[in-house]
Amino acid sequence: MNLTMLFAATEPVVRLTPQARILAAVLAIAFMLLILDLIRRDKLLERYSIVWFLLGLAMLAGAIFPVLLELLAKALGVRDVTIALFSVTLLVLLALSLNFSVIASRQSKQITRLAQQSAIDGVEEEKPEVESKPD
Amino acid sequence: MPGPCQNRSVKKLVFIPAWNEEKSIEAVISDARAHVPDADVMVVDDGSTDRTAELSRRAGALVASLPFNQGVGAAHQTAYIFALRNSYGICGQLDGDGQHPASEVARLIESVQAGADLAVGSRFSPNATPGHPGYKASFARRLGQRLFSLLVSTSTRQTFTDTTSGMRALNVRAMELFAERYSSEFAEVESLQQAVRAGLNVEEVPVHMLARAHGDSFITPLTSAFYIFKTLIVLLIGQLRPRQVGQ
């Protein structure tokens, strides 16, 4: 086995069909419209929407320019474009859900602090003789 | 106001974390007032849906009500933050279900006055109090306790026999440490590791405890197996955390 064979093996052989590309493009556009609508109706904060919008754009780009997916497959060393697509999608979703767990943890900590603050304020209001240390 | 002896001028707080303990809370408050007469008594009501807060107020305790149930760790931390803000020098804590005699908490407070940063009451200490045969617990519970003790003792290189004990007393140094960060789910176990790693002087004091007067412990065989597993993970991660510095 020589080097040429090694690289030849990574040449993508399975590509997306035109039907699949059209479907992907339509879904990508619908997805981005949904994001815009969610922001418009105050169901989604802008700062959480950007990453989803970028994802929609990437989907659209992949559907319009198949060469991008082929480059991706080559970079990953797989011969099947769809496998490259699934792998990357899976990784992106994994990273996103981890990101949301981090956000949820932070918010849960903030909620606890708020609850504690409100409990302490309640005691001090009720018993003003328990004097607060001025800071 | 400052007395001749430094210890006497220290403001003391005894707090009772309570979640739906209306049956026992009044007795616990009066026990605390009787045995630690120079302390303010506060109930941290962890989102109770029964009359815990109302009965506590009527019994003359301060009441800090969390707006919703946050778990025992958040309740403890509420008291530490309150104590620091209101310049209490020592705080003692006992459970709201009547298992912890306040006379024993008074002994823990003495340990802190004698120099411990954190004093923990142990039911299972080999040096049990004379006259008390020791705490009766089911086999599964004892096994779990043994396992926790082994894990915590190994990770801290200090012997602990009752790692889930909520009967404690602590000084400002320990309160500051826990006000900054305190595990909400694994409060008792993880805080021991946290305190020892921060260089605090943690002392285990043999105490006697009573059987629960009302209600059941939330620990069942299935949840306890899962709890032990989670605690193992938490302790492992605790070993990897950067050390907090106790002032």
Short mmCIF file of C-alpha atoms in Angstrom, two decimals:
data_model
loop_
_atom_site.label_atom_id
_atom_site.label_comp_id
_atom_site.label_asym_id
_atom_site.label_seq_id
_atom_site.Cartn_x
_atom_site.Cartn_y
_atom_site.Cartn_z
CA MET A 1 0.00 0.00 0.00
CA ASN A 2 1.48 3.35 -0.96
CA LEU A 3 0.58 6.89 -0.15
CA THR A 4 -1.44 7.48 -3.32
CA MET A 5 -3.70 4.59 -2.42
CA LEU A 6 -4.14 5.94 1.06
CA PHE A 7 -5.34 9.27 -0.22
CA ALA A 8 -7.38 7.77 -3.02
CA ALA A 9 -9.37 5.90 -0.42
CA THR A 10 -10.52 9.16 1.16
CA GLU A 11 -12.00 10.46 -2.10
CA PRO A 12 -15.75 10.84 -1.36
CA VAL A 13 -17.82 8.40 -3.35
CA VAL A 14 -21.26 8.76 -1.75
CA ARG A 15 -22.80 12.19 -2.31
CA LEU A 16 -26.15 13.75 -1.48
CA THR A 17 -28.84 13.35 -4.14
CA PRO A 18 -30.45 16.50 -5.61
CA GLN A 19 -33.73 15.64 -3.82
CA ALA A 20 -31.92 15.47 -0.48
CA ARG A 21 -30.22 18.80 -1.14
CA ILE A 22 -33.49 20.53 -2.02
CA LEU A 23 -35.16 19.09 1.08
CA ALA A 24 -32.24 20.21 3.25
CA ALA A 25 -32.33 23.72 1.80
CA VAL A 26 -36.08 24.02 2.41
CA LEU A 27 -35.71 22.73 5.98
CA ALA A 28 -32.83 25.11 6.65
CA ILE A 29 -34.86 28.10 5.49
CA ALA A 30 -37.91 26.99 7.47
CA PHE A 31 -35.69 26.51 10.53
CA MET A 32 -34.25 30.02 10.28
CA LEU A 33 -37.73 31.50 9.82
CA LEU A 34 -38.86 29.63 12.94
CA ILE A 35 -35.93 31.12 14.89
CA LEU A 36 -36.79 34.61 13.69
CA ASP A 37 -40.41 34.10 14.66
CA LEU A 38 -39.46 32.86 18.14
CA ILE A 39 -37.33 35.96 18.70
CA ARG A 40 -40.12 38.18 17.37
CA ARG A 41 -42.62 36.65 19.80
CA ASP A 42 -40.19 36.95 22.75
CA LYS A 43 -39.96 33.18 23.16
CA LEU A 44 -36.23 33.11 22.57
CA LEU A 45 -33.56 35.51 23.75
CA GLU A 46 -31.30 36.88 21.04
CA ARG A 47 -28.20 35.65 22.79
CA TYR A 48 -29.40 32.05 22.61
CA SER A 49 -30.67 32.39 19.06
CA ILE A 50 -27.41 33.27 17.32
CA VAL A 51 -25.96 29.79 17.60
CA TRP A 52 -29.15 28.25 16.17
CA PHE A 53 -29.25 30.75 13.35
CA LEU A 54 -25.64 29.95 12.46
CA LEU A 55 -26.54 26.27 12.43
CA GLY A 56 -29.38 26.99 9.98
CA LEU A 57 -26.99 28.94 7.75
CA ALA A 58 -24.48 26.08 7.78
CA MET A 59 -27.27 23.67 6.78
CA LEU A 60 -28.27 25.92 3.91
CA ALA A 61 -24.66 26.34 2.76
CA GLY A 62 -24.17 22.55 2.77
CA ALA A 63 -27.29 22.07 0.68
CA ILE A 64 -26.39 24.74 -1.89
CA PHE A 65 -22.66 24.00 -2.19
CA PRO A 66 -22.12 20.22 -2.02
CA VAL A 67 -18.40 20.78 -2.44
CA LEU A 68 -18.33 22.00 1.18
CA LEU A 69 -19.61 18.63 2.41
CA GLU A 70 -17.12 16.81 0.22
CA LEU A 71 -14.29 18.88 1.66
CA LEU A 72 -15.58 18.05 5.11
CA ALA A 73 -15.67 14.32 4.33
CA LYS A 74 -12.14 14.52 2.97
CA ALA A 75 -10.93 16.33 6.07
CA LEU A 76 -12.48 13.66 8.30
CA GLY A 77 -11.12 10.86 6.11
CA VAL A 78 -14.50 9.25 5.37
CA ARG A 79 -15.68 8.23 1.92
CA ASP A 80 -19.37 8.80 2.55
CA VAL A 81 -20.55 12.42 2.68
CA THR A 82 -23.63 11.50 4.73
CA ILE A 83 -21.49 9.94 7.46
CA ALA A 84 -19.40 13.12 7.65
CA LEU A 85 -22.64 15.08 7.93
CA PHE A 86 -24.04 12.89 10.71
CA SER A 87 -20.78 12.90 12.67
CA VAL A 88 -20.45 16.66 12.61
CA THR A 89 -24.14 17.19 13.40
CA LEU A 90 -23.86 14.83 16.36
CA LEU A 91 -20.80 16.62 17.71
CA VAL A 92 -22.41 20.05 17.34
CA LEU A 93 -25.57 18.89 19.15
CA LEU A 94 -23.49 17.32 21.90
CA ALA A 95 -21.58 20.55 22.41
CA LEU A 96 -24.81 22.56 22.38
CA SER A 97 -26.56 20.41 24.98
CA LEU A 98 -23.50 20.54 27.21
CA ASN A 99 -23.57 24.30 26.84
CA PHE A 100 -27.20 24.32 27.94
CA SER A 101 -26.41 22.18 30.99
CA VAL A 102 -23.78 24.72 31.96
CA ILE A 103 -26.31 27.54 31.52
CA ALA A 104 -28.93 25.61 33.53
CA SER A 105 -26.43 25.04 36.35
CA ARG A 106 -25.51 28.70 36.45
CA GLN A 107 -29.14 29.76 36.53
CA SER A 108 -29.98 27.25 39.22
CA LYS A 109 -27.17 28.69 41.35
CA GLN A 110 -28.47 32.21 40.73
CA ILE A 111 -32.00 31.16 41.72
CA THR A 112 -30.68 29.64 44.96
CA ARG A 113 -28.83 32.87 45.79
CA LEU A 114 -31.97 34.88 45.12
CA ALA A 115 -34.07 32.58 47.29
CA GLN A 116 -31.53 32.83 50.12
CA GLN A 117 -31.38 36.59 49.80
CA SER A 118 -35.14 36.86 49.97
CA ALA A 119 -35.28 34.53 53.00
CA ILE A 120 -32.65 36.62 54.83
CA ASP A 121 -34.35 39.90 53.92
CA GLY A 122 -37.54 38.44 55.36
CA VAL A 123 -35.92 37.81 58.76
CA GLU A 124 -34.35 41.26 58.90
CA GLU A 125 -37.62 42.95 58.00
CA GLU A 126 -39.48 41.02 60.65
CA LYS A 127 -36.90 41.57 63.37
CA PRO A 128 -35.18 44.89 62.72
CA GLU A 129 -33.32 44.52 66.03
CA VAL A 130 -31.19 41.87 64.32
CA GLU A 131 -28.87 44.48 62.93
CA SER A 132 -27.12 44.09 59.64
CA LYS A 133 -23.41 44.62 59.42
CA PRO A 134 -22.90 47.67 57.21
CA ASP A 135 -20.65 46.86 54.30
CA MET B 1 -21.80 45.05 75.86
CA PRO B 2 -18.51 43.13 75.50
CA GLY B 3 -18.13 40.98 78.59
CA PRO B 4 -14.92 40.28 80.46
CA CYS B 5 -14.53 36.94 78.79
CA GLN B 6 -14.16 37.02 74.99
CA ASN B 7 -16.22 33.85 74.59
CA ARG B 8 -19.26 35.27 76.31
CA SER B 9 -19.46 38.31 74.08
CA VAL B 10 -19.60 36.21 70.93
CA LYS B 11 -23.06 36.30 69.36
CA LYS B 12 -24.39 32.81 68.90
CA LEU B 13 -26.95 31.50 66.46
CA VAL B 14 -28.57 28.09 66.61
CA PHE B 15 -30.40 27.24 63.44
CA ILE B 16 -32.71 24.44 62.42
CA PRO B 17 -33.15 23.58 58.75
CA ALA B 18 -36.74 22.38 58.37
CA TRP B 19 -38.84 21.12 55.52
CA ASN B 20 -42.42 20.30 56.54
CA GLU B 21 -41.60 19.57 60.18
CA GLU B 22 -44.74 21.04 61.79
CA LYS B 23 -45.08 18.04 64.12
CA SER B 24 -41.69 18.38 65.74
CA ILE B 25 -40.48 21.94 65.17
CA GLU B 26 -41.91 23.55 68.31
CA ALA B 27 -40.31 20.95 70.58
CA VAL B 28 -36.96 21.35 68.81
CA ILE B 29 -37.10 25.15 69.20
CA SER B 30 -37.88 25.01 72.90
CA ASP B 31 -35.16 22.40 73.39
CA ALA B 32 -32.67 24.70 71.67
CA ARG B 33 -33.75 27.71 73.71
CA ALA B 34 -33.45 25.72 76.93
CA HIS B 35 -30.00 24.28 76.28
CA VAL B 36 -28.36 27.20 74.46
CA PRO B 37 -30.03 30.10 76.29
CA ASP B 38 -27.56 32.75 75.08
CA ALA B 39 -28.16 32.00 71.39
CA ASP B 40 -30.69 33.35 68.93
CA VAL B 41 -32.70 30.49 67.46
CA MET B 42 -33.55 30.56 63.76
CA VAL B 43 -35.54 28.14 61.64
CA VAL B 44 -34.57 27.96 57.98
CA ASP B 45 -37.86 26.96 56.43
CA ASP B 46 -36.92 25.26 53.18
CA GLY B 47 -40.10 25.91 51.24
CA SER B 48 -42.41 24.10 53.65
CA THR B 49 -46.01 23.72 52.57
CA ASP B 50 -47.27 22.99 56.08
CA ARG B 51 -47.36 25.25 59.16
CA THR B 52 -43.63 24.97 59.96
CA ALA B 53 -42.97 28.72 59.54
CA GLU B 54 -46.06 29.81 61.45
CA LEU B 55 -45.43 27.48 64.40
CA SER B 56 -41.77 28.45 64.51
CA ARG B 57 -42.64 32.13 64.71
CA ARG B 58 -45.13 31.41 67.45
CA ALA B 59 -42.46 29.49 69.34
CA GLY B 60 -40.33 32.63 69.26
CA ALA B 61 -37.75 31.67 66.65
CA LEU B 62 -36.48 33.84 63.83
CA VAL B 63 -37.73 32.38 60.57
CA ALA B 64 -35.92 32.53 57.24
CA SER B 65 -38.34 31.21 54.64
CA LEU B 66 -36.95 30.07 51.31
CA PRO B 67 -39.64 30.72 48.70
CA PHE B 68 -39.38 27.16 47.37
CA ASN B 69 -37.66 23.96 48.40
CA GLN B 70 -33.98 24.26 47.60
CA GLY B 71 -32.45 21.30 49.40
CA VAL B 72 -30.70 20.99 52.72
CA GLY B 73 -27.43 22.49 51.45
CA ALA B 74 -29.04 25.74 50.36
CA ALA B 75 -30.85 25.91 53.71
CA HIS B 76 -27.59 25.54 55.67
CA GLN B 77 -25.91 28.13 53.47
CA THR B 78 -28.78 30.58 54.04
CA ALA B 79 -28.05 30.42 57.76
CA TYR B 80 -24.30 30.89 57.26
CA ILE B 81 -24.83 33.96 55.09
CA PHE B 82 -27.34 35.35 57.58
CA ALA B 83 -24.99 34.69 60.51
CA LEU B 84 -22.05 36.40 58.81
CA ARG B 85 -24.13 39.42 57.81
CA ASN B 86 -25.41 39.79 61.34
CA SER B 87 -21.99 39.28 62.98
CA TYR B 88 -22.66 36.03 64.78
CA GLY B 89 -19.38 34.47 65.85
CA ILE B 90 -20.55 30.90 66.32
CA CYS B 91 -23.39 28.97 64.88
CA GLY B 92 -24.80 25.60 65.83
CA GLN B 93 -27.22 23.55 63.80
CA LEU B 94 -29.57 20.68 64.45
CA ASP B 95 -32.18 18.86 62.41
CA GLY B 96 -35.83 19.83 62.67
CA ASP B 97 -37.15 16.30 63.06
CA GLY B 98 -36.25 15.95 66.73
CA GLN B 99 -33.35 13.51 66.29
CA HIS B 100 -30.77 15.93 67.66
CA PRO B 101 -30.88 16.82 71.37
CA ALA B 102 -29.94 20.48 71.81
CA SER B 103 -27.86 19.59 74.87
CA GLU B 104 -25.48 17.83 72.48
CA VAL B 105 -25.35 20.86 70.19
CA ALA B 106 -24.33 22.90 73.23
CA ARG B 107 -21.35 20.54 73.60
CA LEU B 108 -20.41 21.06 69.94
CA ILE B 109 -20.50 24.82 70.50
CA GLU B 110 -18.11 24.31 73.42
CA SER B 111 -15.76 22.43 71.09
CA VAL B 112 -15.75 25.39 68.72
CA GLN B 113 -15.11 27.77 71.62
CA ALA B 114 -12.21 25.51 72.57
CA GLY B 115 -10.63 25.99 69.15
CA ALA B 116 -12.30 23.80 66.53
CA ASP B 117 -13.39 25.57 63.32
CA LEU B 118 -16.03 22.95 62.66
CA ALA B 119 -17.38 20.44 65.19
CA VAL B 120 -19.46 17.54 63.91
CA GLY B 121 -21.59 15.34 66.14
CA SER B 122 -21.11 11.63 65.49
CA ARG B 123 -23.59 8.89 66.37
CA PHE B 124 -21.16 6.14 65.48
CA SER B 125 -18.01 7.27 67.19
CA PRO B 126 -16.26 4.46 69.07
CA ASN B 127 -15.90 6.80 72.07
CA ALA B 128 -19.66 6.87 72.65
CA THR B 129 -21.09 8.93 75.47
CA PRO B 130 -21.30 6.91 78.69
CA GLY B 131 -24.84 5.96 79.57
CA HIS B 132 -25.99 5.94 75.96
CA PRO B 133 -25.64 2.58 74.25
CA GLY B 134 -25.39 4.22 70.82
CA TYR B 135 -27.64 4.93 67.93
CA LYS B 136 -29.75 2.14 66.51
CA ALA B 137 -29.73 2.05 62.73
CA SER B 138 -30.71 -0.53 60.15
CA PHE B 139 -28.03 -2.74 58.66
CA ALA B 140 -28.25 -1.06 55.23
CA ARG B 141 -27.90 2.35 56.82
CA ARG B 142 -24.88 1.28 58.82
CA LEU B 143 -23.33 -0.19 55.70
CA GLY B 144 -23.87 3.05 53.80
CA GLN B 145 -22.44 5.02 56.70
CA ARG B 146 -19.37 2.77 56.80
CA LEU B 147 -18.84 3.28 53.09
CA PHE B 148 -19.16 7.08 53.33
CA SER B 149 -16.83 7.12 56.31
CA LEU B 150 -14.27 5.09 54.41
CA LEU B 151 -14.48 7.39 51.40
CA VAL B 152 -14.32 10.64 53.34
CA SER B 153 -11.65 9.39 55.74
CA THR B 154 -9.52 8.24 52.81
CA SER B 155 -9.88 11.50 50.91
CA THR B 156 -9.21 13.70 53.97
CA ARG B 157 -6.72 11.44 55.80
CA GLN B 158 -8.74 12.15 58.94
CA THR B 159 -11.10 9.68 60.61
CA PHE B 160 -14.79 10.40 60.30
CA THR B 161 -17.41 7.96 61.56
CA ASP B 162 -20.62 9.89 60.85
CA THR B 163 -20.27 11.76 57.57
CA THR B 164 -23.96 12.53 57.06
CA SER B 165 -24.45 14.11 60.47
CA GLY B 166 -26.32 17.42 60.33
CA MET B 167 -25.56 18.23 63.96
CA ARG B 168 -22.74 20.72 63.84
CA ALA B 169 -21.23 23.88 65.21
CA LEU B 170 -18.93 26.23 63.35
CA ASN B 171 -17.04 29.47 63.69
CA VAL B 172 -16.74 32.43 61.32
CA ARG B 173 -13.86 30.86 59.40
CA ALA B 174 -15.95 27.80 58.53
CA MET B 175 -19.05 29.88 57.83
CA GLU B 176 -17.11 32.06 55.39
CA LEU B 177 -15.86 29.01 53.57
CA PHE B 178 -19.35 27.55 53.23
CA ALA B 179 -21.05 30.86 52.42
CA GLU B 180 -18.83 31.07 49.36
CA ARG B 181 -19.48 27.56 48.07
CA TYR B 182 -21.57 24.76 49.54
CA SER B 183 -22.83 21.65 47.86
CA SER B 184 -26.60 21.67 47.67
CA GLU B 185 -27.18 17.96 47.29
CA PHE B 186 -24.28 16.41 49.16
CA ALA B 187 -23.95 19.08 51.81
CA GLU B 188 -22.87 17.04 54.82
CA VAL B 189 -20.47 14.68 53.11
CA GLU B 190 -18.80 17.10 50.74
CA SER B 191 -18.44 19.90 53.26
CA LEU B 192 -16.18 17.72 55.44
CA GLN B 193 -13.81 17.19 52.55
CA GLN B 194 -14.04 20.87 51.61
CA ALA B 195 -13.25 22.02 55.17
CA VAL B 196 -10.29 19.70 55.68
CA ARG B 197 -8.84 20.64 52.30
CA ALA B 198 -9.13 24.34 53.19
CA GLY B 199 -7.02 23.65 56.27
CA LEU B 200 -9.81 24.02 58.81
CA ASN B 201 -9.62 22.29 62.15
CA VAL B 202 -12.49 19.80 61.93
CA GLU B 203 -13.36 17.86 65.06
CA GLU B 204 -15.72 14.92 65.40
CA VAL B 205 -17.46 14.83 68.74
CA PRO B 206 -19.29 11.70 69.99
CA VAL B 207 -22.95 12.52 70.62
CA HIS B 208 -26.12 10.60 71.12
CA MET B 209 -29.09 11.05 68.86
CA LEU B 210 -32.68 9.91 69.14
CA ALA B 211 -34.80 7.87 66.79
CA ARG B 212 -37.00 9.93 64.50
CA ALA B 213 -40.13 11.10 66.28
CA HIS B 214 -42.15 11.66 63.12
CA GLY B 215 -41.83 10.96 59.45
CA ASP B 216 -39.43 8.78 57.53
CA SER B 217 -35.98 9.36 56.24
CA PHE B 218 -36.03 9.91 52.50
CA ILE B 219 -33.42 7.21 52.08
CA THR B 220 -34.71 3.90 50.68
CA PRO B 221 -32.47 1.01 49.54
CA LEU B 222 -32.71 1.94 45.86
CA THR B 223 -32.14 5.66 46.27
CA SER B 224 -29.35 5.04 48.75
CA ALA B 225 -27.44 2.88 46.27
CA PHE B 226 -27.70 5.68 43.74
CA TYR B 227 -26.84 8.24 46.43
CA ILE B 228 -23.69 6.34 47.34
CA PHE B 229 -22.67 6.22 43.70
CA LYS B 230 -23.25 9.97 43.25
CA THR B 231 -21.38 10.73 46.46
CA LEU B 232 -18.41 8.73 45.23
CA ILE B 233 -18.30 10.85 42.07
CA VAL B 234 -18.71 14.07 44.06
CA LEU B 235 -15.85 13.15 46.41
CA LEU B 236 -13.59 12.25 43.49
CA ILE B 237 -14.30 15.60 41.86
CA GLY B 238 -13.83 17.30 45.22
CA GLN B 239 -10.30 15.94 45.31
CA LEU B 240 -9.61 17.64 41.99
CA ARG B 241 -11.08 21.02 42.91
CA PRO B 242 -8.75 23.91 43.62
CA ARG B 243 -8.38 24.32 47.37
CA GLN B 244 -10.27 27.22 48.93
CA VAL B 245 -8.19 29.17 51.37
CA GLY B 246 -9.60 29.50 54.88
CA GLN B 247 -8.66 32.93 56.26
#
